[in-house]
PDB file of C-alpha atoms and ligand atoms in Angstrom:
ATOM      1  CA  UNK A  20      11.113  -7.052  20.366  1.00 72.00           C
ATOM      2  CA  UNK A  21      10.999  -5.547  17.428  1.00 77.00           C
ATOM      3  CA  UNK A  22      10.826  -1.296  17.467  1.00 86.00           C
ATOM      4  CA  UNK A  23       8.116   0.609  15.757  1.00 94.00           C
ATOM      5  CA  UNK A  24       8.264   1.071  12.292  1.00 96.00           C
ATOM      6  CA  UNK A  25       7.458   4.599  12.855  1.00 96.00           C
ATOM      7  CA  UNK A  26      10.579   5.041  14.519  1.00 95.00           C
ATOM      8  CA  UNK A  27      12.850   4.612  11.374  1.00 96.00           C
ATOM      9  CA  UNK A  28      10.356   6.767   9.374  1.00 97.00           C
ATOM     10  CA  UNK A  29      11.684   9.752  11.131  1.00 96.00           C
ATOM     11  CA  UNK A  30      14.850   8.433  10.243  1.00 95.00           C
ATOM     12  CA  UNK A  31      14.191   8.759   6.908  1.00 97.00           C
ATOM     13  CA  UNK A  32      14.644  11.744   4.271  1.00 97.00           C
ATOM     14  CA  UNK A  33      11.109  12.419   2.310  1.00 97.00           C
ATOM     15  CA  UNK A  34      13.568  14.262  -0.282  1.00 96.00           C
ATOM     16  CA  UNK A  35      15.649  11.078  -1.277  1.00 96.00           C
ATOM     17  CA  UNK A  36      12.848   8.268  -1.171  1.00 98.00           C
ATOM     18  CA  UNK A  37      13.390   6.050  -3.675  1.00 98.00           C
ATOM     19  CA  UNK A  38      10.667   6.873  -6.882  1.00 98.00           C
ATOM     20  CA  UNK A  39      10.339   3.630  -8.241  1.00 98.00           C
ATOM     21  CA  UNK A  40      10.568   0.606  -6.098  1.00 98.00           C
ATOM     22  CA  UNK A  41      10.636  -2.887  -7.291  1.00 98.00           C
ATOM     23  CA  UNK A  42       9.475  -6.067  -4.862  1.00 98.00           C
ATOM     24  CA  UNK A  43      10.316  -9.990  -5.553  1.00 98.00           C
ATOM     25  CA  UNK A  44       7.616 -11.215  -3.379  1.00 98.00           C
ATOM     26  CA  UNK A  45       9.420 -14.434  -2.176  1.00 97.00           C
ATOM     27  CA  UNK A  46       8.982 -16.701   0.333  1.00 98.00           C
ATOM     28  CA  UNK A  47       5.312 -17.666   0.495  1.00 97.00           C
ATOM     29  CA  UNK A  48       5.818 -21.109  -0.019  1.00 97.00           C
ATOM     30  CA  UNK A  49       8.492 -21.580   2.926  1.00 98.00           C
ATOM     31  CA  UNK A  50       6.493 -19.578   5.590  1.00 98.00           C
ATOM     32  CA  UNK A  51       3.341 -22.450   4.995  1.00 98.00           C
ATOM     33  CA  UNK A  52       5.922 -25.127   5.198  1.00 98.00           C
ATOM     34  CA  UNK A  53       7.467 -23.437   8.245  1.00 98.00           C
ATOM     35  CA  UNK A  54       3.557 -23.359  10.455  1.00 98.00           C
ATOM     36  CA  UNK A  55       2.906 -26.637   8.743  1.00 97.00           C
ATOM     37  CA  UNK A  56       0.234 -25.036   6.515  1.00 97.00           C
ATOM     38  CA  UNK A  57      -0.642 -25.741   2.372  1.00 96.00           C
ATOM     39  CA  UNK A  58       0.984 -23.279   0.095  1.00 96.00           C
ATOM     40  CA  UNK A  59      -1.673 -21.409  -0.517  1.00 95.00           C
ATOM     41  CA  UNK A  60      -1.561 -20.243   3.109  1.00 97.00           C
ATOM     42  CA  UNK A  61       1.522 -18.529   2.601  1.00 97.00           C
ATOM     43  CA  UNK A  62       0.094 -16.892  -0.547  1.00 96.00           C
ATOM     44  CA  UNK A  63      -2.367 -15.514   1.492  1.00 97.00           C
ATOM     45  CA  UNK A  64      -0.412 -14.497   4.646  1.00 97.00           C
ATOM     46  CA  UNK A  65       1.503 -12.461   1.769  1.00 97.00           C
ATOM     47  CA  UNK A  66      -1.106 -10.532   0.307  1.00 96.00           C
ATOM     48  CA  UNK A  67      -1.471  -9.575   3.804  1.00 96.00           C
ATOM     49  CA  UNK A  68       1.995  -8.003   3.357  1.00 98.00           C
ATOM     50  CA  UNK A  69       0.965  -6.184   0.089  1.00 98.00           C
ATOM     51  CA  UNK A  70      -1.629  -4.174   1.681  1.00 97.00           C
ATOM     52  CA  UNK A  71       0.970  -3.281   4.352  1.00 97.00           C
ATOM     53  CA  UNK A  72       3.148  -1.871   1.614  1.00 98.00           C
ATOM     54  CA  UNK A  73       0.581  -0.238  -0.184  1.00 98.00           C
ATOM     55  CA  UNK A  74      -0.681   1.370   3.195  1.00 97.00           C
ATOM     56  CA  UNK A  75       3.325   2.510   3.665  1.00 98.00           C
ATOM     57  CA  UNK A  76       3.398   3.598   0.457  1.00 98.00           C
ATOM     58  CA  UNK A  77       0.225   6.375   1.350  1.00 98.00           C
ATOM     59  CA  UNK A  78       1.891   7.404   4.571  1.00 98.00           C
ATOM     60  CA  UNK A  79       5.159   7.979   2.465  1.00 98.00           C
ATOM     61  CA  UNK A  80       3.414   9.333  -0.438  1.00 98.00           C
ATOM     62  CA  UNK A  81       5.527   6.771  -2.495  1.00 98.00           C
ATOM     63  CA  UNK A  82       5.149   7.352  -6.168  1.00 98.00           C
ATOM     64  CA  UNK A  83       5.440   3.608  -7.575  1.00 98.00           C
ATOM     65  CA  UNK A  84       6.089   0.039  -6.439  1.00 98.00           C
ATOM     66  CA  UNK A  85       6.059  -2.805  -8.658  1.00 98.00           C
ATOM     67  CA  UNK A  86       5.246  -6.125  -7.392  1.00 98.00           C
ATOM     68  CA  UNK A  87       6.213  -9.180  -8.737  1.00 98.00           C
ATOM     69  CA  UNK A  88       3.020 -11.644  -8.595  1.00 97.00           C
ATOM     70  CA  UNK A  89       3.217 -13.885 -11.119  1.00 96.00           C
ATOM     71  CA  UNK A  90       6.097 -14.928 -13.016  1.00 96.00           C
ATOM     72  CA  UNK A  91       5.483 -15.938 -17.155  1.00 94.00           C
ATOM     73  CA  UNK A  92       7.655 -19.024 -15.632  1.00 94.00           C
ATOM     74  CA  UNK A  93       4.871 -19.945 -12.585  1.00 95.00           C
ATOM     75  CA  UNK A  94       2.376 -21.164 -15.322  1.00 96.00           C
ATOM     76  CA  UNK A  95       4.862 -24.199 -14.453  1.00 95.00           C
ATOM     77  CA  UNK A  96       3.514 -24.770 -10.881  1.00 95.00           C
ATOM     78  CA  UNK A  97       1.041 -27.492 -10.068  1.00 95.00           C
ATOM     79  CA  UNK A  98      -2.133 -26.405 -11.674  1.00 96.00           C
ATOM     80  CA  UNK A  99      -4.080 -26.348  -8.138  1.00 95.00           C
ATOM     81  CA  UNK A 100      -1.011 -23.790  -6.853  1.00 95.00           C
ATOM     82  CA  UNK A 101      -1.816 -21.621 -10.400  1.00 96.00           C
ATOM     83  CA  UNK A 102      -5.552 -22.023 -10.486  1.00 96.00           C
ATOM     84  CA  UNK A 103      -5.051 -21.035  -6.201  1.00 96.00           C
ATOM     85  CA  UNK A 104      -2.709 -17.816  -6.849  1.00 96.00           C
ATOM     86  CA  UNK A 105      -5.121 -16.730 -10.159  1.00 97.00           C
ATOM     87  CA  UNK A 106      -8.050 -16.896  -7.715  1.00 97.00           C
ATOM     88  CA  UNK A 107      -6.361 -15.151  -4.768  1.00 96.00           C
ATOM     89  CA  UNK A 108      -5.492 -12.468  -6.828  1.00 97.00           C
ATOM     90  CA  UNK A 109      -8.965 -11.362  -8.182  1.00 97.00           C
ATOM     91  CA  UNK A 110     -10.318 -11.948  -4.834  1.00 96.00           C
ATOM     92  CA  UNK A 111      -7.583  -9.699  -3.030  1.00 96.00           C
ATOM     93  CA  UNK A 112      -8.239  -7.292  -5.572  1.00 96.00           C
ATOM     94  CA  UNK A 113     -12.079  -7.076  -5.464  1.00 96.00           C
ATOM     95  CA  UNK A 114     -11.517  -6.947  -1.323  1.00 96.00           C
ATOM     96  CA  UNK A 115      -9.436  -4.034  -1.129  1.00 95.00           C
ATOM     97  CA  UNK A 116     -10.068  -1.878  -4.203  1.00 97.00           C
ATOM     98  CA  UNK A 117     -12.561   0.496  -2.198  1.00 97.00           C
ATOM     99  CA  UNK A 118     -10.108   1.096   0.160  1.00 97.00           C
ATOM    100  CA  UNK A 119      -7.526   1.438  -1.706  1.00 97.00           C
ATOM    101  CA  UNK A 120      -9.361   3.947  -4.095  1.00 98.00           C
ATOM    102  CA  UNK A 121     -10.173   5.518  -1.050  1.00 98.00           C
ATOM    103  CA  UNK A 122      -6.817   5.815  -0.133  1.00 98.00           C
ATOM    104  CA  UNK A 123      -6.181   7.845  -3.716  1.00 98.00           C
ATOM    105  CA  UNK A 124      -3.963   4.812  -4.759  1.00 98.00           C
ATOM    106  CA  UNK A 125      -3.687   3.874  -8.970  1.00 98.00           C
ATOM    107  CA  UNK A 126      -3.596   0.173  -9.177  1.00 98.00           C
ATOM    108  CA  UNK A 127      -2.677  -1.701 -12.642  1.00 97.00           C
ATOM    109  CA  UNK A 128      -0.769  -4.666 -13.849  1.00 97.00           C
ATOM    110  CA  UNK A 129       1.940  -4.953 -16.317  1.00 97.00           C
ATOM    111  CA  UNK A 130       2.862  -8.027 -18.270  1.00 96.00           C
ATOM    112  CA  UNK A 131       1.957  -9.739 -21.158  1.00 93.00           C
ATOM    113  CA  UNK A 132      -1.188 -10.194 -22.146  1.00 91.00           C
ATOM    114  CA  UNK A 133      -0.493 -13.152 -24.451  1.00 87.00           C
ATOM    115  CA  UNK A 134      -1.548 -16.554 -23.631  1.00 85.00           C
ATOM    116  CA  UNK A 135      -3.887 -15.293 -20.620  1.00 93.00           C
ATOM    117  CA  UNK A 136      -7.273 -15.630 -20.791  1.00 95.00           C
ATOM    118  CA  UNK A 137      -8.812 -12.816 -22.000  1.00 96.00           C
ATOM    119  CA  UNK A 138     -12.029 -12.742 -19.634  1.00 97.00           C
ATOM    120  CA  UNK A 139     -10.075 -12.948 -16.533  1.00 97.00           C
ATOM    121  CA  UNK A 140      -7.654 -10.002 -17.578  1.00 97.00           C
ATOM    122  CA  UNK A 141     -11.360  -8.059 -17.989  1.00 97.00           C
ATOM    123  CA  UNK A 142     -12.204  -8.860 -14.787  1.00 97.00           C
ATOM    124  CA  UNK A 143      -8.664  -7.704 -13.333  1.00 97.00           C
ATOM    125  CA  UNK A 144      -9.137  -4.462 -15.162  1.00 97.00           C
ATOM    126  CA  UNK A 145     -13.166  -3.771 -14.588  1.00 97.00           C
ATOM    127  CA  UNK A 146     -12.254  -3.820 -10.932  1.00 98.00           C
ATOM    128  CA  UNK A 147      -8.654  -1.805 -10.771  1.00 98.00           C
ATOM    129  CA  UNK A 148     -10.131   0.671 -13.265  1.00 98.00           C
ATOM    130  CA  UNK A 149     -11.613   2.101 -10.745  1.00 98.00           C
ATOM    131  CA  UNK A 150      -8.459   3.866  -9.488  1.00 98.00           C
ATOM    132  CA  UNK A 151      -7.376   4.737 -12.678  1.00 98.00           C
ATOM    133  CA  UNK A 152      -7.634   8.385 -12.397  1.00 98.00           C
ATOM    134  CA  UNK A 153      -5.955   7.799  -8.902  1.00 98.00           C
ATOM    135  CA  UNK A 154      -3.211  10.724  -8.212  1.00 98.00           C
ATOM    136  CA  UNK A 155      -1.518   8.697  -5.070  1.00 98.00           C
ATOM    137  CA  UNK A 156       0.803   5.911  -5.369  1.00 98.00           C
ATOM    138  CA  UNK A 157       0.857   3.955  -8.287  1.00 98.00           C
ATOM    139  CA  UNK A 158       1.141   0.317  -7.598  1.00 98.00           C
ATOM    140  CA  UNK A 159       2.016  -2.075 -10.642  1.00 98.00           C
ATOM    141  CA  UNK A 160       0.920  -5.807 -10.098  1.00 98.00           C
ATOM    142  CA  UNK A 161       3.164  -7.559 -12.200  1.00 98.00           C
ATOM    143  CA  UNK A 162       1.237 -10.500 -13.698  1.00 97.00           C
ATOM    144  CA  UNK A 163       2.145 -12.622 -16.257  1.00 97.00           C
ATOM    145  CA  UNK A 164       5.582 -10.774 -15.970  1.00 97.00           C
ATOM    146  CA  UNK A 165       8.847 -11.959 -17.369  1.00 97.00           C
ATOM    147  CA  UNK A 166      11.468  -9.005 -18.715  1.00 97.00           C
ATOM    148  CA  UNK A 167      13.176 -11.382 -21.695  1.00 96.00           C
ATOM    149  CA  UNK A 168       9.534 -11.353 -22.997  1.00 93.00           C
ATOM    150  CA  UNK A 169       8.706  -7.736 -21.977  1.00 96.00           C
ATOM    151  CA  UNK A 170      11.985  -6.851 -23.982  1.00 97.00           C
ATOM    152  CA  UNK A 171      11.383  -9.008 -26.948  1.00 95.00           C
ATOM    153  CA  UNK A 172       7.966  -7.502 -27.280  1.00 93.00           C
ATOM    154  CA  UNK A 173       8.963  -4.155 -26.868  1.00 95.00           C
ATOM    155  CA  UNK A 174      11.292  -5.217 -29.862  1.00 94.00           C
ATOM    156  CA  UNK A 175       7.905  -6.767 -31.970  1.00 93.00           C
ATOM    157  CA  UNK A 176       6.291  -3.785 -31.465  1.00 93.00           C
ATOM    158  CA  UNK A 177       8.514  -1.172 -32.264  1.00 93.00           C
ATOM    159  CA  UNK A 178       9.865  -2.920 -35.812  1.00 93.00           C
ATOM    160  CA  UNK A 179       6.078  -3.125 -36.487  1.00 93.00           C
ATOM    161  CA  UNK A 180       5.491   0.458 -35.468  1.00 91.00           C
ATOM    162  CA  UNK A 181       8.685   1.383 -37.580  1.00 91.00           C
ATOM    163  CA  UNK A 182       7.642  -0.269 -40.523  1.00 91.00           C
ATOM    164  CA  UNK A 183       4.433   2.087 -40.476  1.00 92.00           C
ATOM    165  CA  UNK A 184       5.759   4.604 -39.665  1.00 89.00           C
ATOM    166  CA  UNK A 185       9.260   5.524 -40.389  1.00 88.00           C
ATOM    167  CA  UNK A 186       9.226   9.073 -40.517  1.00 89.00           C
ATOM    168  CA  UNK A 187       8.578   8.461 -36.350  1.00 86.00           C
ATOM    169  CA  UNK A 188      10.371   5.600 -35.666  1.00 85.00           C
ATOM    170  CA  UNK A 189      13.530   5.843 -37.797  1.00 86.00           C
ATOM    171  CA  UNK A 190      15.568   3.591 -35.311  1.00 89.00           C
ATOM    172  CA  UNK A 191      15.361   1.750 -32.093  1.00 90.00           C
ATOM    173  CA  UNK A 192      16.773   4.511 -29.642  1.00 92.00           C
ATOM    174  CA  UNK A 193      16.805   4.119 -25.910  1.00 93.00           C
ATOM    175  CA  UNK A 194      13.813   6.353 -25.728  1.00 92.00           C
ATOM    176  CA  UNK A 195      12.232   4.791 -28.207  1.00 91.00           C
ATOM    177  CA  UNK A 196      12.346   1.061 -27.188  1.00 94.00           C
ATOM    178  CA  UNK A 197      11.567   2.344 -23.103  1.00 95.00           C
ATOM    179  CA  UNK A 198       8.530   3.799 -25.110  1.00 93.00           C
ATOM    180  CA  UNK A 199       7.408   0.256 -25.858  1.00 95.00           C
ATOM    181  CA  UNK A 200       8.105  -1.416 -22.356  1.00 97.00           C
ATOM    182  CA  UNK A 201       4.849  -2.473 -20.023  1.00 96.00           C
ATOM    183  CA  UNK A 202       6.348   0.376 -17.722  1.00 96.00           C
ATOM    184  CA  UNK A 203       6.335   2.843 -20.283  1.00 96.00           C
ATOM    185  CA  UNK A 204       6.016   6.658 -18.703  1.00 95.00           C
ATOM    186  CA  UNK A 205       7.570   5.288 -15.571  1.00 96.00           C
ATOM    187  CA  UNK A 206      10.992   6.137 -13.724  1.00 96.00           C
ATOM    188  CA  UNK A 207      13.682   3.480 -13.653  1.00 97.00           C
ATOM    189  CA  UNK A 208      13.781   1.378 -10.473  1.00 98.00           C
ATOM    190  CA  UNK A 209      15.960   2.902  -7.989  1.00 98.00           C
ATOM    191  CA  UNK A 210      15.624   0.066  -5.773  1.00 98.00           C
ATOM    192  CA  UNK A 211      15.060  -3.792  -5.580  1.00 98.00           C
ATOM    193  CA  UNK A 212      13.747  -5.673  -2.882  1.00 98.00           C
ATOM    194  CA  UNK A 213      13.909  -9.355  -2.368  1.00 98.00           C
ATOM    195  CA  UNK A 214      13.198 -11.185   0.546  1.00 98.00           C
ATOM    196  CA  UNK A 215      13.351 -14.492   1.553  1.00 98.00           C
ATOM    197  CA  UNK A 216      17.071 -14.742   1.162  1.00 97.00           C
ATOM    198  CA  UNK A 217      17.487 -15.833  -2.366  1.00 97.00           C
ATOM    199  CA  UNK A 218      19.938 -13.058  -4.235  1.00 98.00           C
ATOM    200  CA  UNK A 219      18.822 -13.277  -7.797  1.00 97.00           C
ATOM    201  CA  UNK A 220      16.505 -10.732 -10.222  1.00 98.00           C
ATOM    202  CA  UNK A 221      14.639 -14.130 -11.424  1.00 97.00           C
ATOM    203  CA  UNK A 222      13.912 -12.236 -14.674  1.00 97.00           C
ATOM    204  CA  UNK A 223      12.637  -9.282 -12.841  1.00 98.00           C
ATOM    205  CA  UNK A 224      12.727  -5.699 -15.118  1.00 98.00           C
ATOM    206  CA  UNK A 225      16.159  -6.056 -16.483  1.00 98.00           C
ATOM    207  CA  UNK A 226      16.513  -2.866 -17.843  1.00 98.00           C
ATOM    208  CA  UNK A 227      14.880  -1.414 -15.201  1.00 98.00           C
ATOM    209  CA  UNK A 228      16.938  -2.114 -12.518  1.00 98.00           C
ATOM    210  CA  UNK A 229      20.238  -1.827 -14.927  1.00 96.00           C
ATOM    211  CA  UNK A 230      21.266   1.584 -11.654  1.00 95.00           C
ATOM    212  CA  UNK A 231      18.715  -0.067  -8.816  1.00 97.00           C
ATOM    213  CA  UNK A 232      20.097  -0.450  -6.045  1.00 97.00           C
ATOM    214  CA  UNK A 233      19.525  -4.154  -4.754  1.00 98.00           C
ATOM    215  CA  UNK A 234      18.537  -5.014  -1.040  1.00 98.00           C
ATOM    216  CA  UNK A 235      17.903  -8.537   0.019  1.00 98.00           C
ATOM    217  CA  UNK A 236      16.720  -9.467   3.003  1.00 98.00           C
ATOM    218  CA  UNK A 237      16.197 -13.189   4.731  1.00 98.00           C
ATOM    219  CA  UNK A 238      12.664 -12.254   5.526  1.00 98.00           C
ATOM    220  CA  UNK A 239      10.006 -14.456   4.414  1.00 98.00           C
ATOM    221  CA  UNK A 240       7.567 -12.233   2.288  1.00 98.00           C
ATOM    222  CA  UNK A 241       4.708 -12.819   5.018  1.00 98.00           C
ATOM    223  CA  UNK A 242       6.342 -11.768   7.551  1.00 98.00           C
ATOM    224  CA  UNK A 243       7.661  -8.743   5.627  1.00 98.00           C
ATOM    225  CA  UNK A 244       5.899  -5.704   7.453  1.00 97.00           C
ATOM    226  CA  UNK A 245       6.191  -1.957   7.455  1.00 98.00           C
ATOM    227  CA  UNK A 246       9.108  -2.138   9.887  1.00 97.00           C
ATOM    228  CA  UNK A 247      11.287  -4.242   7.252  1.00 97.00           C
ATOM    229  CA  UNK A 248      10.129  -1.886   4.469  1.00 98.00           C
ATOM    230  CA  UNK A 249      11.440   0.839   6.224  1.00 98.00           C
ATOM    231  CA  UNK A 250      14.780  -0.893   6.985  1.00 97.00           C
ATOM    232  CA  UNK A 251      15.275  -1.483   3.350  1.00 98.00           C
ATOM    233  CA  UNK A 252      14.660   2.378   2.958  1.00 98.00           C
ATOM    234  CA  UNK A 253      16.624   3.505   5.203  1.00 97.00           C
ATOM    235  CA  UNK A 254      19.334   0.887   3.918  1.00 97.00           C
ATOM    236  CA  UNK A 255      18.721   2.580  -0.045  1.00 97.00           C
ATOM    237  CA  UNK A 256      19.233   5.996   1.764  1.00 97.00           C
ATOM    238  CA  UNK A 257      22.596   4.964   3.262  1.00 95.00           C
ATOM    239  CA  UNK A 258      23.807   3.518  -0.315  1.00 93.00           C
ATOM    240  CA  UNK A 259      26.027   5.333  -2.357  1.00 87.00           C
ATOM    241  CA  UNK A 260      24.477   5.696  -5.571  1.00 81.00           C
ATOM    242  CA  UNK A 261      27.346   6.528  -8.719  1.00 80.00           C
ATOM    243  CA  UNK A 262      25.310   5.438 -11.796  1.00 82.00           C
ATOM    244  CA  UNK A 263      28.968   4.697 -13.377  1.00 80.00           C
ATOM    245  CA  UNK A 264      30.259   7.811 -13.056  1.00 81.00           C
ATOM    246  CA  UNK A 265      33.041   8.658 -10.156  1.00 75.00           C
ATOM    247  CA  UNK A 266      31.224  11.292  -8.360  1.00 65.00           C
ATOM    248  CA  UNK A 267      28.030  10.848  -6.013  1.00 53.00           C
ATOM    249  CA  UNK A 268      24.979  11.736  -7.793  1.00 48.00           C
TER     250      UNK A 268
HETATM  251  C1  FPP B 301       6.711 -16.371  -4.282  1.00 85.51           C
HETATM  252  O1  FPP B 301       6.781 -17.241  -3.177  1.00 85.51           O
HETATM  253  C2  FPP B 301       5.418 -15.728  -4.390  1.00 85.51           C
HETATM  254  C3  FPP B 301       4.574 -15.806  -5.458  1.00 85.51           C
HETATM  255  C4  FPP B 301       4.874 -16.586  -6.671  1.00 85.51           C
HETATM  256  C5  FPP B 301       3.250 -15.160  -5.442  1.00 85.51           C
HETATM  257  C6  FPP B 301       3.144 -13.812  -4.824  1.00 85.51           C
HETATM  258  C7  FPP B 301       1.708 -13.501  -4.669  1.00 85.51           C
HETATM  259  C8  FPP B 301       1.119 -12.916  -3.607  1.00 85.51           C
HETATM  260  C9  FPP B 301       1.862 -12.424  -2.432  1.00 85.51           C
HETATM  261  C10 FPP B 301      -0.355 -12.795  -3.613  1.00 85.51           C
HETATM  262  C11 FPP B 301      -0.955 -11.458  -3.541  1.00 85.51           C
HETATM  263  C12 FPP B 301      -0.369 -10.460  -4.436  1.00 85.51           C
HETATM  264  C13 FPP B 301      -1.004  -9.345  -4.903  1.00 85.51           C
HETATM  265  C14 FPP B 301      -0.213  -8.342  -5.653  1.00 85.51           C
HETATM  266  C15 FPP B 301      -2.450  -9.090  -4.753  1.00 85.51           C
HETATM  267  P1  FPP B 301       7.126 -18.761  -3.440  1.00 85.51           P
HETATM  268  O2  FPP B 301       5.856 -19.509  -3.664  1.00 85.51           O
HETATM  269  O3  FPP B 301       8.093 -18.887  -4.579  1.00 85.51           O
HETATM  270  O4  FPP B 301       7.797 -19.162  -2.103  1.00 85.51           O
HETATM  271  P2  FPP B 301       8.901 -20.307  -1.884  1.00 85.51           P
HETATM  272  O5  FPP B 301      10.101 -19.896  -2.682  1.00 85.51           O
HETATM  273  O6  FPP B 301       9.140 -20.258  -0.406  1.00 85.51           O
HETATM  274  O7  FPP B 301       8.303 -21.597  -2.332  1.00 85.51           O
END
């Protein structure tokens, strides 16, 4: 059996928990086929997971986790798996947003907002605006999410923002493109989680991650509770991190 997850908390250091954490939800679809169930099943049994983390992340006072909901490549599942995972996701939302507000958690998403229907994105952000003003753990849903495009917009935007204004943007500078980013204002990802044994970013925050460390796990995302989030914790604690240089940092 399987030990409380409050048993590697204590293991843990609060002073070296990681301050941006990324997750690759992955698995869903397996864990239905493994109890026989539809699809959408799994997607289900793993929002279940994502309130675990989030009610982790409060006990930890975790400062931000990005999930990885939906992919700019999952438009290309069978339209009754999208139209299925769009759904689930508003009606997650509206379920726990009073208890996660309650809970002092900020909730947004990040991706791009091209190509999505505009009145379902105001119905995302009507009910997460709630938390907005939220000083807790900031959880980014990333929907619609795909870095190449996150980084070619970033691009867009800046050489439009340049041609306007020169005198501000005189040239595309490390600070300046990260300005343009959907995680703009937010810490680098120190860590990446993946479960469901596939060992691949999948277009995941690119530059993000470029120093995150990267823990995967053969854990199907429902089944991924607050005793494996802790074991990947305590796993990020135990890495070495050298960001290129020779020393530990
Ligand atoms: C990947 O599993 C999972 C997804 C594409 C969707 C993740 C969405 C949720 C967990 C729903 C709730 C999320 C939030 C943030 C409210 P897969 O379908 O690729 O699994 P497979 O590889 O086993 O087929």
């Amino acid at each position: 059996m399987k030990q409380d997850y409050r048993d590697l908390i204590i293991e843990l250091d609060p002073q070296r928990l990681p301050q941006h954490i990324g997750i690759i939800m992955d698995g869903n679809g397996r864990w239905a086929k493994l109890h026989r169930r539809p699809r959408l099943y799994g997607h289900r049994a793993g929002a279940r997971s994502v309130r675990n983390i989030i009610e982790l992340a409060v006990e930890l006072s975790l400062k931000s986790i990005t999930l990885y909901a939906f992919s700019t490549e999952n438009w290309n599942r069978p339209q009754s798996e999208v139209d299925g995972l769009l759904k689930l996701l508003i009606e997650m939302m509206h379920k726990e947003i009073n208890e996660v507000h309650r809970q002092n958690v900020k909730i947004r998403t990040i991706g791009s907002r091209r190509n999505v229907n505009p009145d379902y994105m105001k119905k995302i952000d009507d009910t997460l605006s709630l938390t907005w003003d939220n000083t807790g753990p900031l959880i980014n849903v990333a929907f619609n999410y795909g870095s190449q495009q996150e980084i070619i917009e970033a691009i867009m935007n800046w050489h439009q923002k340049a041609n306007t204004d020169p005198e501000r943007y005189p040239a595309l500078t490390f600070a300046s493109f990260e300005e343009h980013l959907f995680t703009a204002g937010l810490p680098p990802l120190d860590l990446v989680i993946r479960t469901s044994g596939e060992q691949r970013l999948s277009n995941f925050m690119l530059w993000q991650a470029a120093y995150a460390e990267l823990y995967f796990t053969e854990t199907l995302f429902p089944d991924f509770d607050k005793y494996e989030f802790c074991f990947a914790l305590r796993e990020f604690q135990e890495r070495k991190r050298r960001f290129g240089a020779l020393k530990d940092k």
